[in-house]
Coordinates of C-alpha atoms and ligand atoms in Angstrom, one line a residue:
X1 CA 138.5 133.7 -81.8
X2 CA 139.9 132.5 -78.6
X3 CA 138.2 132.8 -74.5
X4 CA 138.5 136.0 -73.2
X5 CA 140.5 136.4 -70.5
X6 CA 138.7 138.0 -67.7
X7 CA 141.0 140.3 -65.9
X8 CA 139.2 142.4 -62.3
X9 CA 138.7 145.5 -63.9
X10 CA 138.2 144.4 -68.7
X11 CA 138.5 141.2 -71.0
X12 CA 141.0 140.4 -73.2
X13 CA 140.1 138.8 -76.1
X14 CA 142.0 137.6 -79.1
X15 CA 139.1 137.9 -82.1
X16 CA 142.0 136.6 -85.3
X17 CA 145.5 136.3 -85.2
X18 CA 147.5 139.5 -84.6
X19 CA 145.2 141.4 -82.9
X20 CA 144.1 142.2 -79.0
X21 CA 140.9 143.8 -77.6
X22 CA 141.2 144.8 -74.0
X23 CA 137.1 146.1 -72.9
X24 CA 138.0 148.4 -69.4
X25 CA 134.9 146.6 -68.3
X26 CA 133.8 148.2 -65.5
X27 CA 130.0 149.8 -67.1
X28 CA 128.2 150.3 -64.0
X29 CA 130.8 153.0 -63.1
X30 CA 130.9 154.0 -66.7
X31 CA 134.6 152.5 -66.9
X32 CA 136.0 154.8 -64.3
X33 CA 139.6 154.2 -63.0
X34 CA 140.9 152.1 -59.6
X35 CA 144.4 151.6 -58.0
X36 CA 143.5 147.9 -59.3
X37 CA 143.1 149.3 -63.3
X38 CA 145.7 150.5 -63.1
X39 CA 148.2 147.8 -61.6
X40 CA 146.6 145.7 -63.9
X41 CA 146.5 147.7 -66.9
X42 CA 150.5 148.0 -66.2
X43 CA 150.3 144.0 -66.4
X44 CA 148.8 143.3 -69.4
X45 CA 150.2 146.4 -71.2
X46 CA 153.7 144.7 -70.3
X47 CA 152.0 141.4 -70.9
X48 CA 151.1 142.1 -74.7
X49 CA 154.4 144.0 -75.5
X50 CA 156.6 140.6 -74.6
X51 CA 154.1 138.8 -77.3
X52 CA 156.3 138.2 -80.5
X53 CA 152.9 137.2 -83.0
X54 CA 151.2 139.8 -81.4
X55 CA 150.5 143.3 -83.9
X56 CA 147.7 145.6 -83.2
X57 CA 145.9 146.5 -79.5
X58 CA 142.6 147.5 -79.8
X59 CA 141.0 149.3 -76.7
X60 CA 137.5 150.8 -76.0
X61 CA 135.2 150.3 -73.2
X62 CA 132.1 148.6 -72.2
X63 CA 128.3 149.9 -72.1
X64 CA 128.3 154.1 -72.8
X65 CA 131.2 155.0 -72.0
X66 CA 135.2 154.8 -72.6
X67 CA 136.2 155.4 -69.2
X68 CA 135.0 158.4 -66.6
X69 CA 138.5 158.5 -65.2
X70 CA 139.6 157.8 -61.8
X71 CA 136.9 156.6 -59.9
X72 CA 135.8 159.6 -57.9
X73 CA 134.1 157.2 -55.0
X74 CA 137.9 156.2 -54.6
X75 CA 139.2 159.5 -54.9
X76 CA 137.5 159.8 -50.8
X77 CA 139.4 157.5 -49.5
X78 CA 142.6 158.7 -50.9
X79 CA 142.4 161.6 -48.5
X80 CA 143.4 160.3 -45.7
X81 CA 147.3 159.7 -47.6
X82 CA 150.1 161.7 -46.8
X83 CA 151.2 164.1 -49.6
X84 CA 154.0 161.4 -51.0
X85 CA 151.8 158.5 -50.2
X86 CA 149.2 160.7 -53.3
X87 CA 152.0 160.8 -55.6
X88 CA 152.9 156.9 -55.1
X89 CA 149.2 156.4 -56.1
X90 CA 149.1 159.8 -59.3
X91 CA 152.7 157.8 -60.2
X92 CA 150.9 154.4 -59.9
X93 CA 148.9 155.8 -62.2
X94 CA 151.3 157.6 -64.6
X95 CA 153.3 153.8 -64.9
X96 CA 150.0 152.6 -66.5
X97 CA 149.4 154.9 -69.1
X98 CA 152.8 154.6 -70.3
X99 CA 152.9 151.3 -70.4
X100 CA 149.5 151.2 -72.6
X101 CA 151.3 153.9 -74.7
X102 CA 155.0 152.0 -74.7
X103 CA 153.8 149.3 -76.2
X104 CA 155.5 147.9 -79.4
X105 CA 152.8 147.6 -82.2
X106 CA 149.8 150.9 -82.4
X107 CA 146.9 151.1 -80.2
X108 CA 144.0 151.7 -81.2
X109 CA 141.5 153.1 -78.8
X110 CA 137.8 152.3 -80.3
X111 CA 136.3 155.4 -78.4
X112 CA 132.8 154.4 -77.7
X113 CA 131.8 156.4 -75.3
X114 CA 132.6 159.5 -72.6
X115 CA 136.8 160.2 -72.9
X116 CA 136.3 162.3 -69.5
X117 CA 139.7 163.0 -66.7
X118 CA 142.3 160.7 -66.5
X119 CA 139.4 158.4 -69.0
X120 CA 141.1 160.7 -71.1
X121 CA 144.6 160.7 -70.3
X122 CA 144.0 157.2 -72.1
X123 CA 142.4 157.7 -74.7
X124 CA 145.7 160.1 -75.6
X125 CA 147.9 156.9 -74.7
X126 CA 146.9 155.2 -77.9
X127 CA 148.6 155.6 -80.8
X128 CA 145.0 156.5 -83.2
X129 CA 142.0 157.0 -81.9
X130 CA 138.4 156.1 -83.5
X131 CA 135.4 157.3 -81.4
X132 CA 131.3 156.6 -82.4
X133 CA 129.0 159.4 -82.4
X134 CA 129.0 159.1 -78.5
X135 CA 132.3 159.3 -78.6
X136 CA 133.3 163.0 -75.9
X137 CA 136.0 164.3 -74.8
X138 CA 136.8 166.2 -71.4
X139 CA 139.7 167.3 -69.4
X140 CA 137.7 167.1 -66.4
X141 CA 140.6 168.4 -64.1
X142 CA 139.9 171.4 -63.3
X143 CA 135.9 171.1 -62.7
X144 CA 137.6 168.7 -59.8
X145 CA 140.1 171.0 -58.5
X146 CA 142.7 169.4 -59.9
X147 CA 145.1 169.9 -63.4
X148 CA 144.8 169.1 -66.6
X149 CA 148.4 167.9 -66.5
X150 CA 147.5 164.6 -65.9
X151 CA 148.4 161.2 -67.1
X152 CA 150.4 162.9 -70.0
X153 CA 147.1 165.3 -70.8
X154 CA 149.5 168.0 -71.1
X155 CA 152.0 166.5 -73.1
X156 CA 149.7 165.0 -75.7
X157 CA 147.0 167.7 -76.2
X158 CA 149.3 170.5 -77.8
X159 CA 150.6 168.6 -80.0
X160 CA 146.9 166.8 -80.8
X161 CA 144.8 169.5 -81.2
X162 CA 147.3 172.9 -80.4
X163 CA 148.7 175.1 -78.0
X164 CA 145.2 177.0 -78.5
X165 CA 143.2 174.4 -78.6
X166 CA 144.5 172.5 -75.6
X167 CA 144.6 175.7 -73.0
X168 CA 140.5 176.4 -74.1
X169 CA 140.1 172.3 -73.6
X170 CA 141.6 172.6 -70.4
X171 CA 141.0 175.8 -69.3
X172 CA 137.4 175.7 -69.3
X173 CA 137.0 172.1 -68.6
X174 CA 134.2 171.6 -71.7
X175 CA 133.1 168.6 -73.5
X176 CA 134.4 168.6 -77.4
X177 CA 132.0 165.4 -78.9
X178 CA 133.2 163.4 -81.8
X179 CA 132.0 165.7 -85.0
X180 CA 134.0 169.1 -83.4
X181 CA 136.8 166.1 -82.0
X182 CA 137.4 165.0 -85.6
X183 CA 138.0 167.7 -87.1
X184 CA 140.5 168.8 -84.4
X185 CA 142.2 165.7 -84.9
X186 CA 141.8 164.2 -81.6
X187 CA 139.9 161.6 -83.9
X188 CA 141.3 160.1 -86.9
X189 CA 137.5 159.0 -87.5
X190 CA 133.2 158.9 -86.5
X191 CA 131.4 155.8 -87.4
X192 CA 127.8 154.6 -86.6
X193 CA 128.6 152.9 -82.9
X194 CA 127.3 150.0 -84.0
X195 CA 130.1 148.7 -86.2
X196 CA 132.9 150.9 -84.2
X197 CA 134.6 147.4 -83.2
X198 CA 134.4 146.3 -86.4
X199 CA 136.2 149.4 -88.0
X200 CA 138.9 149.5 -84.9
X201 CA 139.5 145.4 -86.1
X202 CA 139.4 146.7 -90.2
X203 CA 141.9 149.0 -89.8
X204 CA 144.2 146.8 -87.8
X205 CA 144.0 144.0 -90.3
X206 CA 145.5 146.8 -92.9
X207 CA 148.3 147.4 -90.3
X208 CA 148.8 142.9 -89.9
X209 CA 149.4 142.9 -93.7
X210 CA 152.0 145.6 -93.2
X211 CA 155.7 144.6 -91.9
X212 CA 155.4 144.1 -88.6
X213 CA 159.5 145.5 -88.5
X214 CA 158.2 147.7 -90.3
X215 CA 155.6 149.1 -88.4
X216 CA 157.2 149.1 -85.5
X217 CA 160.3 151.2 -86.3
X218 CA 157.6 153.4 -87.5
X219 CA 155.6 154.0 -84.1
X220 CA 159.2 153.9 -82.4
X221 CA 160.3 157.0 -85.3
X222 CA 156.7 159.2 -84.3
X223 CA 157.1 158.8 -80.2
X224 CA 160.4 159.8 -80.6
X225 CA 160.7 161.9 -82.9
X226 CA 157.6 163.7 -80.8
X227 CA 160.1 163.9 -78.2
X228 CA 163.9 164.7 -80.1
X229 CA 163.8 168.1 -81.0
X230 CA 165.9 168.8 -84.4
X231 CA 165.4 167.8 -87.4
X232 CA 168.7 166.4 -88.1
X233 CA 168.6 164.0 -84.6
X234 CA 165.2 163.2 -86.8
X235 CA 166.5 162.4 -89.8
X236 CA 169.3 160.0 -87.2
X237 CA 167.0 158.2 -86.1
X238 CA 165.3 157.5 -88.9
X239 CA 168.7 156.3 -91.1
X240 CA 169.2 153.6 -88.0
X241 CA 165.8 152.3 -88.5
X242 CA 165.7 152.2 -91.8
X243 CA 169.1 150.2 -91.7
X244 CA 168.1 147.7 -89.9
X245 CA 165.4 146.9 -92.0
X246 CA 167.2 146.6 -95.2
X247 CA 168.7 144.0 -92.9
X248 CA 165.7 141.8 -92.3
X249 CA 164.0 138.9 -94.2
X250 CA 160.8 141.2 -94.4
X251 CA 162.3 144.0 -97.4
X252 CA 164.1 141.3 -99.8
X253 CA 160.2 139.3 -99.1
X254 CA 158.9 142.5 -100.0
X255 CA 160.7 143.4 -103.1
X256 CA 160.1 139.7 -104.2
X257 CA 156.4 140.1 -103.2
X258 CA 156.3 142.7 -106.0
X259 CA 157.8 141.5 -108.6
X260 CA 155.6 138.1 -108.4
X261 CA 152.9 139.8 -108.6
X262 CA 151.6 138.2 -104.9
X263 CA 151.1 139.6 -101.4
X264 CA 154.0 139.0 -99.3
X265 CA 154.6 136.8 -96.4
X266 CA 155.9 139.2 -93.8
X267 CA 157.7 137.3 -90.4
X268 CA 159.6 140.3 -88.4
X269 CA 162.7 139.1 -88.1
Ligands
LIG1 C1 139.3 162.8 -58.6 C2 140.9 162.1 -58.5 C3 141.5 162.4 -56.6 C4 143.3 162.0 -56.6 C5 144.1 162.1 -57.1 C6 145.0 161.7 -56.2 C7 145.1 160.0 -57.0 C8 146.2 159.9 -57.8 C9 145.7 159.0 -58.6 C10 145.1 158.6 -59.1 C11 145.2 159.3 -60.5 C12 144.4 160.0 -61.8 C13 144.3 161.2 -62.4 C14 142.5 161.2 -63.1 C15 142.3 162.4 -62.3 C16 140.8 162.7 -63.2 O1 140.4 161.3 -63.9 S1 139.8 163.5 -63.0 C17 138.5 163.1 -63.8 C18 137.4 162.5 -62.6 N1 136.4 161.7 -63.4 C19 135.3 162.8 -63.2 O2 135.3 164.1 -63.6 C20 134.2 162.3 -64.4 C21 133.0 162.7 -64.5 N2 131.6 161.7 -65.0 C22 131.7 162.5 -65.6 O3 131.5 163.3 -66.2 C23 130.4 161.3 -66.0 O4 129.9 160.7 -64.9 C24 130.7 161.2 -67.4 C25 131.8 160.4 -67.7 C26 130.5 162.0 -68.6 C27 128.9 160.4 -68.2 O5 128.3 160.8 -67.8 P1 126.4 160.6 -68.6 O6 126.6 159.4 -69.2 O7 125.9 161.7 -68.4 O8 126.6 159.3 -67.1 P2 126.4 159.9 -65.6 O9 125.1 159.4 -65.1 O10 127.4 160.8 -65.2 O11 127.1 158.8 -64.6 C28 126.6 157.4 -64.8 C29 127.5 157.3 -63.5 O12 128.5 156.7 -63.2 C30 128.9 157.3 -62.2 N3 130.3 157.9 -62.9 C31 130.4 158.5 -63.5 N4 131.9 158.8 -63.7 C32 132.3 158.6 -62.4 C33 134.4 158.6 -62.5 N5 135.0 159.1 -62.6 N6 134.5 158.0 -60.5 C34 132.8 157.3 -60.0 N7 130.9 156.9 -61.2 C35 131.0 157.9 -61.9 C36 128.5 157.9 -62.2 O13 128.3 158.7 -60.8 C37 126.6 157.8 -62.4 O14 126.5 157.0 -61.3 P3 125.2 156.9 -60.3 O15 124.3 158.3 -59.7 O16 124.9 155.5 -59.2 O17 124.3 155.9 -61.8

């Protein structure tokens, strides 16, 4: 494990080769999001996205919450902004979450507690969510006069839990606790709190054992095909990815390893 690097709003740790752990670090404010956090999250996402040897990012929260959404104390200060100023703030926040979502490698959210409002949106920007029993989700937006059309929540939720459940969740502002979240597919798994990070690391290791290029092009295909409208377009995109991968080093190495009954040594080239 290398020494953690501490940013103002989170820590970045590298427990083992290929794995980065980003921990939101404002536990006294339920890891709520400030403009500084948005700026720093965008920066670290762009930094990680350019690390050739990175294979998986794990995102979690310090203390008892994953992320309590926008810092409501900060919100006070925003009311003096012009409408365009407010739009700038919203776009700054949205860019941060888009940067997290578009990191080339898989992002696993280890949801250690409440994910409310923008915190829900942040958890949805990850590809995979593993929760502790304390994981709970809340589209808090409507409870404070905002819309659930926020930081990607209105795009992810219908695709993840279905339009009707997304509507109920968004309109009622109720909490979805861990067990229900797992049954809806909002969580991939619920694991004991004390082993949450270990479980995320175990899943990360499984991913690290596979072809980096294969995993990254799988992520691109899965993300892109949630956007394309047709099966034909999806096949076309998949075909291009496979054609690229068959020209790389990993596939022949995987075939040779299979024949020689040994583990492949992937390079990602
Ligand atoms: C409001 C935004 C307005 C601006 C709009 C335009 C700005 C554009 C830029 C930003 C765009 C971002 C868009 C995102 C929007 C949102 O996220 S809206 C939703 C905001 N979040 C919430 O409404 C959630 C509020 N918190 C809770 O519901 C609960 O605290 C919890 C997170 C579910 C945890 O509950 P519990 O475990 O019971 O802890 P509590 O006792 O409630 O809280 C402990 C302390 O933490 C403080 N805290 C919690 N959440 C926040 C928060 N979001 N901001 C600031 N502080 C928070 C809470 O006040 C407690 O503090 P103390 O009383 O001092 O102990």
